[in-house]
Tab-separated table of C-alpha atoms in Angstrom:
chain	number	residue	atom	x	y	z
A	3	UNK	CA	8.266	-10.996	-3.752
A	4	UNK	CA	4.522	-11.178	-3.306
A	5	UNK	CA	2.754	-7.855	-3.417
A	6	UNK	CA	-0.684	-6.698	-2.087
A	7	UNK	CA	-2.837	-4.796	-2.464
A	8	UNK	CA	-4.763	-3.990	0.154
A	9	UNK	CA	-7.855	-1.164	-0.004
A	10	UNK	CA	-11.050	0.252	1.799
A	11	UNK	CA	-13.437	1.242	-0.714
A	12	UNK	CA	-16.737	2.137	-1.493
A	13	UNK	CA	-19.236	0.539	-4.223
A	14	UNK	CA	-17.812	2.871	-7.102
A	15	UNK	CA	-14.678	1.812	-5.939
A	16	UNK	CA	-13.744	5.618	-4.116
A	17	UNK	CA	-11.131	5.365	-1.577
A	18	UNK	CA	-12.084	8.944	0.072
A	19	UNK	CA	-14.421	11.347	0.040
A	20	UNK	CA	-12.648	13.839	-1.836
A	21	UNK	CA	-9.691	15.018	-2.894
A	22	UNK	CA	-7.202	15.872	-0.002
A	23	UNK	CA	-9.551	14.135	2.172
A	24	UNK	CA	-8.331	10.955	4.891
A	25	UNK	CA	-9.195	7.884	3.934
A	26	UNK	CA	-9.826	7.301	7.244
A	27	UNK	CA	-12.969	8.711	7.240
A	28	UNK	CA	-14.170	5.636	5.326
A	29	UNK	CA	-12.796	3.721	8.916
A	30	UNK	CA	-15.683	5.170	10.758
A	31	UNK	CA	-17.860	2.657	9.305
A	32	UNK	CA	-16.195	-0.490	10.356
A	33	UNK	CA	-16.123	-2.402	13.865
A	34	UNK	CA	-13.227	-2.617	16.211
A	35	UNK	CA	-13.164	-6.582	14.314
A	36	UNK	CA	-12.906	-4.798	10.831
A	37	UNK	CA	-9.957	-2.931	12.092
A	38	UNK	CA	-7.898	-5.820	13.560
A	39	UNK	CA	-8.335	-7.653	10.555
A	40	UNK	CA	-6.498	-5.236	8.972
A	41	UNK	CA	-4.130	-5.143	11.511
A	42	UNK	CA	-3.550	-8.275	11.859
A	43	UNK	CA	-2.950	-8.623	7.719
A	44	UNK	CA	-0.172	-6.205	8.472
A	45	UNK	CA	1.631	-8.353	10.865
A	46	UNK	CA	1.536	-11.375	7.956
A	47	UNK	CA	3.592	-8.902	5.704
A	48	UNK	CA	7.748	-8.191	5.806
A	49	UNK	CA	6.479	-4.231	4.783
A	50	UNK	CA	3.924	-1.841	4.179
A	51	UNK	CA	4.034	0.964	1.319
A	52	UNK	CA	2.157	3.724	1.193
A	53	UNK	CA	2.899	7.258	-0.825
A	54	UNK	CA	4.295	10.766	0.723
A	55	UNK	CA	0.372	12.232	0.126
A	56	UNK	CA	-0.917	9.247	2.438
A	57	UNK	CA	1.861	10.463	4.881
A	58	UNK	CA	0.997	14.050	4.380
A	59	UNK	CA	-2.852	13.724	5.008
A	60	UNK	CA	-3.118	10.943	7.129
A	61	UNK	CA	0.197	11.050	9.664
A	62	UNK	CA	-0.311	7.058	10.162
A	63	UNK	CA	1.929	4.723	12.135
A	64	UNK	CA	1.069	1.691	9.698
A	65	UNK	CA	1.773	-0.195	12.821
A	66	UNK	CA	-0.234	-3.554	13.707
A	67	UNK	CA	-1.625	-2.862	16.981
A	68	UNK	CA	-2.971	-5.661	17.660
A	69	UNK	CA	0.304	-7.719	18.116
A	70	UNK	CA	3.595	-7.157	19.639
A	71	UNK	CA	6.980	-7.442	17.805
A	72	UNK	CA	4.860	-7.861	14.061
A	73	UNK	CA	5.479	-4.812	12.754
A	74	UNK	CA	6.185	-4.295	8.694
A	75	UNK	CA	9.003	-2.014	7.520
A	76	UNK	CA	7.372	1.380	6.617
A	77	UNK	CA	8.334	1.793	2.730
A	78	UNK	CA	7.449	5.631	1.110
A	79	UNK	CA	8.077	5.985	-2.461
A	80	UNK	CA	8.517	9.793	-2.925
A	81	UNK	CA	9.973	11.857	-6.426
A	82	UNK	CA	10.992	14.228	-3.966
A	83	UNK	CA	11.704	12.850	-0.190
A	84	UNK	CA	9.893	15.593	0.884
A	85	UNK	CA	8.626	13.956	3.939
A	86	UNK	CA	7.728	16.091	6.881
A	87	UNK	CA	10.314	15.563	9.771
A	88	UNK	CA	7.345	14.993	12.374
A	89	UNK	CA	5.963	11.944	10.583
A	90	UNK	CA	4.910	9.620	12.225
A	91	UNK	CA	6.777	6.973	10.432
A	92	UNK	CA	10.090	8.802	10.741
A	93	UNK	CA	10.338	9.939	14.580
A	94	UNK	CA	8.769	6.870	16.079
A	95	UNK	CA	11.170	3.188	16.797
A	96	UNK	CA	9.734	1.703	13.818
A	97	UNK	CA	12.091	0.516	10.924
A	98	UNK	CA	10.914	3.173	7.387
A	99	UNK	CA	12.306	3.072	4.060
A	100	UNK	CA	12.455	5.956	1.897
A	101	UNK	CA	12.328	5.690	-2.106
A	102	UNK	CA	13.537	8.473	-4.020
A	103	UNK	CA	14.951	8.920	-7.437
A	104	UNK	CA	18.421	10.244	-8.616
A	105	UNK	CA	16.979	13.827	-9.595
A	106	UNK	CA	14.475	13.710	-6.616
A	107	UNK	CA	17.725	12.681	-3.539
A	108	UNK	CA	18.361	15.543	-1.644
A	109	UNK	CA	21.437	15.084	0.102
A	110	UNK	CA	20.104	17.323	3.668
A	111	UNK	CA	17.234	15.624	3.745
A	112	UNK	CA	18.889	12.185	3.537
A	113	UNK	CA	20.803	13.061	6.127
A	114	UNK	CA	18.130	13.844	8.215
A	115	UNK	CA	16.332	10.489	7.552
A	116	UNK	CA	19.235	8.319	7.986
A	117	UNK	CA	19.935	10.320	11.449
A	118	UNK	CA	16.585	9.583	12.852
A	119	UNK	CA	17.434	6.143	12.379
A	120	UNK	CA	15.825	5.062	8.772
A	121	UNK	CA	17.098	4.578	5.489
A	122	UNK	CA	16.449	5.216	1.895
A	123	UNK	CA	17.179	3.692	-1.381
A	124	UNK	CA	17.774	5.878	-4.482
A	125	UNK	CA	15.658	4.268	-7.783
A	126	UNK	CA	15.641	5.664	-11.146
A	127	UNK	CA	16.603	8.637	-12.689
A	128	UNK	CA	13.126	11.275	-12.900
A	129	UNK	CA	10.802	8.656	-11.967
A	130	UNK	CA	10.613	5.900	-9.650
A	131	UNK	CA	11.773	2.690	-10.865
A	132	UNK	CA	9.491	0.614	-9.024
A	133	UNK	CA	10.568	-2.595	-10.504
A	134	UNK	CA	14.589	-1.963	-9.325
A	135	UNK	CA	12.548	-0.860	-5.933
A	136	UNK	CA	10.793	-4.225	-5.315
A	137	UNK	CA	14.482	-6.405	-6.715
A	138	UNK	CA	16.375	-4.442	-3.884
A	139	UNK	CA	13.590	-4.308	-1.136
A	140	UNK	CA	13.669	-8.140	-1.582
A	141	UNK	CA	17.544	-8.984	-2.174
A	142	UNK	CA	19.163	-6.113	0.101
A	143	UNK	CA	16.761	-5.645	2.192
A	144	UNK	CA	15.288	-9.392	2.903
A	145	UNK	CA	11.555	-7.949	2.335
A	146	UNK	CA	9.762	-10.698	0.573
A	147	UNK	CA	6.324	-9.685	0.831
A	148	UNK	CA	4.716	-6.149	0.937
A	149	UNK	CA	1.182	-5.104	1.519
A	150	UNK	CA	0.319	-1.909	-0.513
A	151	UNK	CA	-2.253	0.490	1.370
A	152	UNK	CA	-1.947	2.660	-1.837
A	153	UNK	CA	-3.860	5.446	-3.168
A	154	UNK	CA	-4.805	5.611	-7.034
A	155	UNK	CA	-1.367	6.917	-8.337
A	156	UNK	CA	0.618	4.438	-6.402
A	157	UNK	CA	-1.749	1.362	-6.911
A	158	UNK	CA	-1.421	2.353	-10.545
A	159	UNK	CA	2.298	2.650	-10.505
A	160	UNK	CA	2.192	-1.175	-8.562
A	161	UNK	CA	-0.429	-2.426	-11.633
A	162	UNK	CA	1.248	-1.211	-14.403
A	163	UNK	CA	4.856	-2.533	-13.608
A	164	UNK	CA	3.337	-5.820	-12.966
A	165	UNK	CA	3.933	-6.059	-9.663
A	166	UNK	CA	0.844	-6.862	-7.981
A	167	UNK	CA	-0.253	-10.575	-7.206
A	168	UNK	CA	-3.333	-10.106	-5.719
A	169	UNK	CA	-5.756	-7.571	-4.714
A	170	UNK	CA	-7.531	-8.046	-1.049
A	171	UNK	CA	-10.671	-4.826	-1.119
A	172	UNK	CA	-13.055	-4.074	2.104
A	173	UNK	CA	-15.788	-2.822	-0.327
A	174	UNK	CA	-18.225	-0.554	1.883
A	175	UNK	CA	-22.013	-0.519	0.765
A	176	UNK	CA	-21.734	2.992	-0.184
A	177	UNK	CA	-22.085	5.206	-2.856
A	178	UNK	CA	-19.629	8.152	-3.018
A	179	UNK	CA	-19.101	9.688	-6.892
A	180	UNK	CA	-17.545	12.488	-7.545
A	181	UNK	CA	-15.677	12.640	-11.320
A	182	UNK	CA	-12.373	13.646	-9.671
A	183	UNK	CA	-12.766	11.567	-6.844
A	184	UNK	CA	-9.540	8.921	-6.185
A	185	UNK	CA	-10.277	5.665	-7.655
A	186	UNK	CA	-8.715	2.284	-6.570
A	187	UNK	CA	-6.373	2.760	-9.441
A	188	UNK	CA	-6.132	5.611	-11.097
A	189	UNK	CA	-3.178	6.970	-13.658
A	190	UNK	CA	-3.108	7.138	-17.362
A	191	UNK	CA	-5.331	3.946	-17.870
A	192	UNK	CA	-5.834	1.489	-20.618
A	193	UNK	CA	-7.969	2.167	-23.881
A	194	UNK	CA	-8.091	-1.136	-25.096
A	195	UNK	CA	-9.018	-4.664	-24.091
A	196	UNK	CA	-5.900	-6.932	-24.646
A	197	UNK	CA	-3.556	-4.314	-22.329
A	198	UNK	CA	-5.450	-4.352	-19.172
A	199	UNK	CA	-4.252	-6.459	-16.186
A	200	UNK	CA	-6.342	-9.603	-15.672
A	201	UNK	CA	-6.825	-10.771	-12.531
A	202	UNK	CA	-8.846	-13.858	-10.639
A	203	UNK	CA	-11.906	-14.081	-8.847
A	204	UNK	CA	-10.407	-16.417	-5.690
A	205	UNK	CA	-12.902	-15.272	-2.931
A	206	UNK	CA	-15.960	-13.096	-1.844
A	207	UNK	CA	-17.038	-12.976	1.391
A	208	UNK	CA	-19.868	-10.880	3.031
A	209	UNK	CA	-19.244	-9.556	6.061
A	210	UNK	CA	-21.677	-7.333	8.429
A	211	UNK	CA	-19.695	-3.818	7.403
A	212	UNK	CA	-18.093	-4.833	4.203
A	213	UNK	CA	-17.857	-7.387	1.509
A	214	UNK	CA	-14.364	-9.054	1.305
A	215	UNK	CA	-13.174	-9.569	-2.308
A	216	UNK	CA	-9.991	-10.711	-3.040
A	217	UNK	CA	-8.451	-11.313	-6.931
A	218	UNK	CA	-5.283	-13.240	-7.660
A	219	UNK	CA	-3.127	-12.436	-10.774
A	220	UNK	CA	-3.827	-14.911	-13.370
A	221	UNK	CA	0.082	-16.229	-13.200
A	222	UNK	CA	-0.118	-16.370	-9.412
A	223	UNK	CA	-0.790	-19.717	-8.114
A	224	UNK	CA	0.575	-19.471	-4.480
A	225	UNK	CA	-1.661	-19.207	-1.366
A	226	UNK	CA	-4.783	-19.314	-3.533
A	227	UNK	CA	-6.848	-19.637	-0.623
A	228	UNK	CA	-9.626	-17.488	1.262
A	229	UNK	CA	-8.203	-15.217	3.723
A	230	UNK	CA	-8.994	-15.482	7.217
């Protein structure tokens, strides 16, 4: 499976404006162009993952708008599947996935995602298992590429497991700060040289609103190309 991810962020590499704050607000600051680009990145992808707090905060369709019939599958990874009913990604037509863990299924509330029409996939015991996630999204579920719209936990989570082939950023010319601010990736961390993840330069690209930057994995050789 080929994973990416896929983020909006500002020079220090923020992805909102504070904690428990949209992401979207970053949005405000690109062009009706900007935003079909990402769009239309989300239509070249079998499915989108994002994590319950993006859900939460944000209520998003993670739709592509900008074409009919090229939607991804929705995919939430959640500890707890504690998903409001009203979401967005559960009451619309769309197809969602649902990733919980053994201690974290909840056999009501699976009920009431598979009777609004989605699924979920049980992975791991107390934490997510997001290796056995991404093996059965891709040989159950036929889902060989996913775009991850992630914030700093999750991106971690995709990082550390080794699961993420390249890295696509919108980098704003902002400044936000903040010490507690979310980060790209944030987590745990590394504290020495030889264990971080080591990634490509493939393309840079300055835009009006943004520059585009895009890394590849240093084992990923595929589609080493600029994006469109």
């Amino acid at each position: 499976m080929k994973t990416t991810i896929f983020s909006q962020i500002s020079i220090d590499g923020k992805l909102t404006l504070g904690a428990g704050n949209s992401s979207k607000d970053l949005f405000k600051l690109f062009s009706n162009e900007d935003l079909e680009f990402i769009h239309k990145f989300r239509g070249k992808v079998d499915g989108i993952m994002v994590g319950r707090k993006t859900i939460i905060t944000d209520n998003p369709f993670l739709t592509n708008r900008y074409e009919e019939n090229r939607n991804p599958v929705r995919i939430i990874p959640t500890s707890t599947m504690d998903i409001p009913p009203d979401s967005n990604v559960l009451v619309d037509k769309g197809r969602t996935i649902v990733a919980t863990t053994e201690k974290g299924f909840d056999k009501e509330k699976a009920d009431l995602i598979t009777g609004m029409g989605k699924q979920y996939i049980v992975c791991g015991k107390e934490k997510l298992d997001f290796k056995e996630l991404f093996r059965c999204l891709e040989e159950q579920h036929n889902i060989k590429s996913v775009m991850v719209e992630g914030g700093g936990q999750l991106n971690w989570s995709i990082v550390a497991n080794d699961l993420a082939d390249e890295i696509i950023l919108m980098q704003l010319p902002i400044i936000i700060g903040g010490t507690s601010n979310i980060t790209l990736v944030d987590g745990i961390g590394y504290r020495d040289m030889s264990s971080t993840k080591k990634y490509r330069i493939i393309d840079i690209q300055p835009r009006e609103n943004y520059t585009l930057l895009r890394f590849a994995r240093n084992a990923y050789t595929m589609h080493d190309r600029p994006v469109a």
